[in-house]
Amino acid sequence: QKEVEQNSGPLSVPEGAIASLNCTYSDRGSQSFFWYRQYSGKSPELIMFIYSNGDKEDGRFTAQLNKASQYVSLLIRDSQPSDSATYLCAVKGSWGKLQFGAGTQVVVTP
Amino acid sequence: EPEVTQTPSHQVTQMGQEVILRCVPISNHLYFYWYRQILGQKVEFLVSFYNNEISEKSEIFDDQFSVERPDGSNFTLKIRSTKLEDSAMYFCASRPGPTGELFFGEGSRLTVL
C-alpha cells in the first residue's frame, strides 16, 4: 500500500511567522507532488506542485522536494489568519490520480 | 473561469436507497475522477475514468459503485444500495491530460440515515 504521511497537527503559528509542513511518501518511483489547501467543508484547492529536487517558490509559499529522502515540505512565509486551513500533501500515481495524506491543520494566531 | 460543477450539494437518503451524484467536468478535460472524504478523514481516491472507461479504481469502489459519462458532458457516480458508511463528501475532479493541475468541484455531501 503506497502511503503519504503527514503530521496531523494542529500546527499553531503566530501571525507573520513561518509555517513549516512536512510530508513523506513511500513510493520511490513517484515523480509529481502537490500541495493543496482545504478549508473546512470545502474542496481542496491547489497551492503549488513540484516535480524536481530542490526548492520552488510561489509568492509566500515554497515547496521543497528531496526524492532521495522521499520527503516534500511546504513553507508558508508571513503567515496570515486566512492561511488557517488543512494542508494536504498529494502524490501523483497512475492515470493521473492523486493519493493524499491526511493533512496538517494549521492555525495562525493573531 | 471554467469550473467543475457538482449536484446536488447535499443529499440525504435512507439506507438501501440508490443515489446518483452528478458532475460536469471542465469542457476540454479528458481525465475524470471521483474522490470521497469521510468527515475528519483524508481525501480518498475512488475511481479514474478516461476514454469512456474506468482506468483505475480503488478497493473502496466495489460492486455497489458505478460511473458513467452518458452524454459527453455529465460524469455520474451511482451508489446502488447506500450504507451508513457511505456518508461522506464526494468530490469530482478533472484535468486536461495525465499531468498538471487537478481541478476539484465543490463536492456533494451525502448523508445516509
Short mmCIF file of C-alpha atoms in Angstrom, two decimals:
data_model
loop_
_atom_site.label_atom_id
_atom_site.label_comp_id
_atom_site.label_asym_id
_atom_site.label_seq_id
_atom_site.Cartn_x
_atom_site.Cartn_y
_atom_site.Cartn_z
CA GLN A 1 0.00 0.00 0.00
CA LYS A 2 1.55 3.29 -1.10
CA GLU A 3 1.41 5.81 1.72
CA VAL A 4 1.60 9.56 2.10
CA GLU A 5 2.25 10.63 5.67
CA GLN A 6 1.76 13.99 7.29
CA ASN A 7 1.69 15.21 10.87
CA SER A 8 -1.95 15.91 11.68
CA GLY A 9 -1.25 18.96 13.84
CA PRO A 10 -2.67 21.33 14.73
CA LEU A 11 0.35 23.45 13.97
CA SER A 12 -0.04 26.76 15.76
CA VAL A 13 1.82 29.64 14.11
CA PRO A 14 1.92 33.28 15.20
CA GLU A 15 0.82 35.75 12.55
CA GLY A 16 3.78 36.85 10.46
CA ALA A 17 5.85 33.75 11.27
CA ILE A 18 6.86 30.88 9.00
CA ALA A 19 4.79 27.69 8.98
CA SER A 20 6.72 24.56 8.04
CA LEU A 21 4.81 21.49 6.88
CA ASN A 22 6.28 18.08 6.16
CA CYS A 23 5.25 15.09 4.10
CA THR A 24 6.85 11.73 3.40
CA TYR A 25 5.85 9.21 0.77
CA SER A 26 6.55 5.53 0.34
CA ASP A 27 6.63 5.04 -3.44
CA ARG A 28 10.19 5.74 -4.52
CA GLY A 29 9.06 5.94 -8.15
CA SER A 30 6.78 8.93 -7.55
CA GLN A 31 7.57 11.91 -9.73
CA SER A 32 4.98 14.62 -9.07
CA PHE A 33 3.98 16.19 -5.79
CA PHE A 34 1.26 18.63 -4.92
CA TRP A 35 0.23 20.81 -2.00
CA TYR A 36 -3.46 21.58 -1.59
CA ARG A 37 -5.22 23.77 0.94
CA GLN A 38 -8.62 22.76 2.26
CA TYR A 39 -10.88 24.94 4.32
CA SER A 40 -13.43 23.16 6.49
CA GLY A 41 -16.30 21.83 4.41
CA LYS A 42 -14.73 22.96 1.15
CA SER A 43 -12.93 21.24 -1.69
CA PRO A 44 -9.13 21.10 -1.95
CA GLU A 45 -7.54 23.96 -3.84
CA LEU A 46 -4.10 23.72 -5.40
CA ILE A 47 -1.32 25.81 -3.86
CA MET A 48 1.56 24.50 -5.92
CA PHE A 49 3.20 21.46 -7.43
CA ILE A 50 6.81 20.36 -7.64
CA TYR A 51 8.49 17.79 -9.86
CA SER A 52 12.23 18.39 -9.43
CA ASN A 53 14.51 18.12 -6.43
CA GLY A 54 15.15 21.42 -4.71
CA ASP A 55 13.02 24.43 -3.94
CA LYS A 56 10.17 26.04 -5.83
CA GLU A 57 8.82 29.40 -4.74
CA ASP A 58 5.44 30.97 -5.49
CA GLY A 59 4.68 34.13 -3.57
CA ARG A 60 4.69 33.37 0.16
CA PHE A 61 4.86 29.63 -0.48
CA THR A 62 7.97 27.49 -1.02
CA ALA A 63 7.84 23.79 -1.77
CA GLN A 64 10.92 21.66 -1.20
CA LEU A 65 11.46 18.19 -2.64
CA ASN A 66 14.07 15.59 -1.76
CA LYS A 67 13.42 12.42 -3.73
CA ALA A 68 16.34 10.55 -2.16
CA SER A 69 14.77 11.04 1.28
CA GLN A 70 11.20 10.74 -0.12
CA TYR A 71 10.32 13.99 1.55
CA VAL A 72 8.31 17.02 0.48
CA SER A 73 7.80 20.16 2.52
CA LEU A 74 5.88 23.41 2.31
CA LEU A 75 6.90 26.67 3.88
CA ILE A 76 4.42 29.48 4.35
CA ARG A 77 6.12 32.79 4.99
CA ASP A 78 4.47 35.77 6.70
CA SER A 79 1.57 33.58 7.82
CA GLN A 80 -1.84 35.27 7.85
CA PRO A 81 -5.03 34.29 9.69
CA SER A 82 -6.51 33.44 6.26
CA ASP A 83 -3.85 30.72 5.95
CA SER A 84 -5.59 28.81 8.76
CA ALA A 85 -6.69 25.62 7.00
CA THR A 86 -5.73 22.00 6.50
CA TYR A 87 -2.84 21.49 4.10
CA LEU A 88 -2.88 18.31 2.05
CA CYS A 89 0.17 16.71 0.51
CA ALA A 90 -0.58 14.62 -2.57
CA VAL A 91 1.48 12.33 -4.77
CA LYS A 92 0.55 11.58 -8.37
CA GLY A 93 0.17 7.95 -9.30
CA SER A 94 -1.04 6.03 -12.30
CA TRP A 95 -3.63 7.60 -14.65
CA GLY A 96 -3.02 10.95 -13.01
CA LYS A 97 -4.77 10.04 -9.79
CA LEU A 98 -3.62 11.77 -6.62
CA GLN A 99 -3.00 9.97 -3.36
CA PHE A 100 -3.49 12.32 -0.45
CA GLY A 101 -2.05 12.45 3.00
CA ALA A 102 -4.35 13.00 5.96
CA GLY A 103 -3.43 16.69 6.07
CA THR A 104 -1.87 19.05 8.59
CA GLN A 105 -4.14 21.57 10.28
CA VAL A 106 -2.55 25.00 10.53
CA VAL A 107 -3.85 27.62 12.93
CA VAL A 108 -2.45 31.13 12.56
CA THR A 109 -2.92 33.13 15.74
CA PRO A 110 -3.13 36.95 15.61
CA GLU B 1 -13.07 30.86 -15.19
CA PRO B 2 -14.15 27.33 -16.09
CA GLU B 3 -15.01 25.12 -13.15
CA VAL B 4 -16.15 21.65 -12.26
CA THR B 5 -19.75 21.72 -11.09
CA GLN B 6 -21.43 19.13 -8.91
CA THR B 7 -25.05 18.47 -8.00
CA PRO B 8 -26.63 18.09 -5.55
CA SER B 9 -24.61 19.98 -2.97
CA HIS B 10 -26.24 17.92 -0.23
CA GLN B 11 -28.35 14.77 -0.39
CA VAL B 12 -29.97 12.90 2.46
CA THR B 13 -31.08 9.35 1.77
CA GLN B 14 -32.25 6.26 3.56
CA MET B 15 -30.00 3.25 3.87
CA GLY B 16 -30.51 0.88 0.94
CA GLN B 17 -31.58 3.59 -1.49
CA GLU B 18 -29.82 4.33 -4.76
CA VAL B 19 -28.05 7.65 -5.13
CA ILE B 20 -26.69 9.37 -8.22
CA LEU B 21 -24.22 12.20 -7.85
CA ARG B 22 -23.67 14.36 -10.90
CA CYS B 23 -20.67 16.26 -12.14
CA VAL B 24 -19.97 18.44 -15.14
CA PRO B 25 -16.20 18.49 -15.69
CA ILE B 26 -14.42 21.34 -17.45
CA SER B 27 -15.23 21.05 -21.13
CA ASN B 28 -11.82 20.30 -22.68
CA HIS B 29 -10.74 17.91 -19.94
CA LEU B 30 -10.21 14.25 -20.71
CA TYR B 31 -9.44 12.66 -17.35
CA PHE B 32 -12.14 12.40 -14.69
CA TYR B 33 -12.06 11.27 -11.10
CA TRP B 34 -14.22 10.71 -8.07
CA TYR B 35 -12.85 11.08 -4.56
CA ARG B 36 -14.57 10.86 -1.22
CA GLN B 37 -13.82 12.32 2.18
CA ILE B 38 -15.46 10.95 5.28
CA LEU B 39 -15.80 13.68 7.91
CA GLY B 40 -12.47 14.26 9.65
CA GLN B 41 -10.62 11.82 7.41
CA LYS B 42 -8.42 12.03 4.36
CA VAL B 43 -9.43 12.54 0.75
CA GLU B 44 -9.60 9.05 -0.76
CA PHE B 45 -9.39 8.10 -4.42
CA LEU B 46 -12.37 6.13 -5.72
CA VAL B 47 -12.06 5.88 -9.50
CA SER B 48 -10.46 7.39 -12.58
CA PHE B 49 -12.14 7.50 -15.98
CA TYR B 50 -10.59 8.10 -19.37
CA ASN B 51 -11.70 7.48 -22.93
CA ASN B 52 -15.14 6.38 -21.76
CA GLU B 53 -13.94 3.66 -19.46
CA ILE B 54 -12.65 3.14 -15.97
CA SER B 55 -8.86 3.34 -15.98
CA GLU B 56 -8.33 2.57 -12.31
CA LYS B 57 -10.43 2.01 -9.21
CA SER B 58 -9.65 1.67 -5.54
CA GLU B 59 -10.67 -1.07 -3.10
CA ILE B 60 -13.46 1.23 -1.91
CA PHE B 61 -15.04 1.22 -5.38
CA ASP B 62 -16.82 -2.12 -5.08
CA ASP B 63 -19.81 -3.50 -6.99
CA GLN B 64 -22.13 -1.02 -5.29
CA PHE B 65 -20.46 1.83 -7.16
CA SER B 66 -20.58 2.67 -10.85
CA VAL B 67 -19.65 5.62 -13.02
CA GLU B 68 -20.96 6.79 -16.31
CA ARG B 69 -20.43 9.56 -18.82
CA PRO B 70 -23.77 9.31 -20.56
CA ASP B 71 -23.75 12.33 -22.84
CA GLY B 72 -20.24 13.72 -23.25
CA SER B 73 -20.67 16.37 -20.57
CA ASN B 74 -22.03 14.78 -17.39
CA PHE B 75 -19.99 12.37 -15.30
CA THR B 76 -22.05 10.49 -12.73
CA LEU B 77 -21.32 8.37 -9.69
CA LYS B 78 -24.03 5.89 -8.72
CA ILE B 79 -24.21 4.10 -5.41
CA ARG B 80 -26.61 1.22 -5.85
CA SER B 81 -27.64 0.48 -2.27
CA THR B 82 -26.31 3.02 0.19
CA LYS B 83 -24.89 2.08 3.58
CA LEU B 84 -24.40 4.25 6.64
CA GLU B 85 -20.65 4.25 5.99
CA ASP B 86 -21.19 5.83 2.56
CA SER B 87 -21.93 9.11 4.33
CA ALA B 88 -19.18 11.43 3.12
CA MET B 89 -18.32 14.35 0.90
CA TYR B 90 -17.86 13.19 -2.69
CA PHE B 91 -15.60 15.26 -4.90
CA CYS B 92 -15.50 15.12 -8.67
CA ALA B 93 -12.28 16.25 -10.34
CA SER B 94 -10.96 16.62 -13.85
CA ARG B 95 -7.79 17.53 -15.69
CA PRO B 96 -6.98 18.08 -19.37
CA GLY B 97 -4.21 15.46 -19.51
CA PRO B 98 -2.48 12.96 -17.23
CA THR B 99 -0.28 15.65 -15.64
CA GLY B 100 -0.76 19.11 -14.23
CA GLU B 101 -3.40 20.59 -12.01
CA LEU B 102 -6.38 18.55 -10.92
CA PHE B 103 -9.48 20.72 -10.71
CA PHE B 104 -11.98 19.82 -7.99
CA GLY B 105 -15.68 20.52 -7.81
CA GLU B 106 -17.24 21.91 -4.65
CA GLY B 107 -18.39 18.47 -3.55
CA SER B 108 -21.65 16.68 -2.86
CA ARG B 109 -22.34 15.86 0.76
CA LEU B 110 -24.13 12.54 1.12
CA THR B 111 -25.85 11.69 4.39
CA VAL B 112 -27.20 8.16 4.75
CA LEU B 113 -29.70 7.62 7.56
#
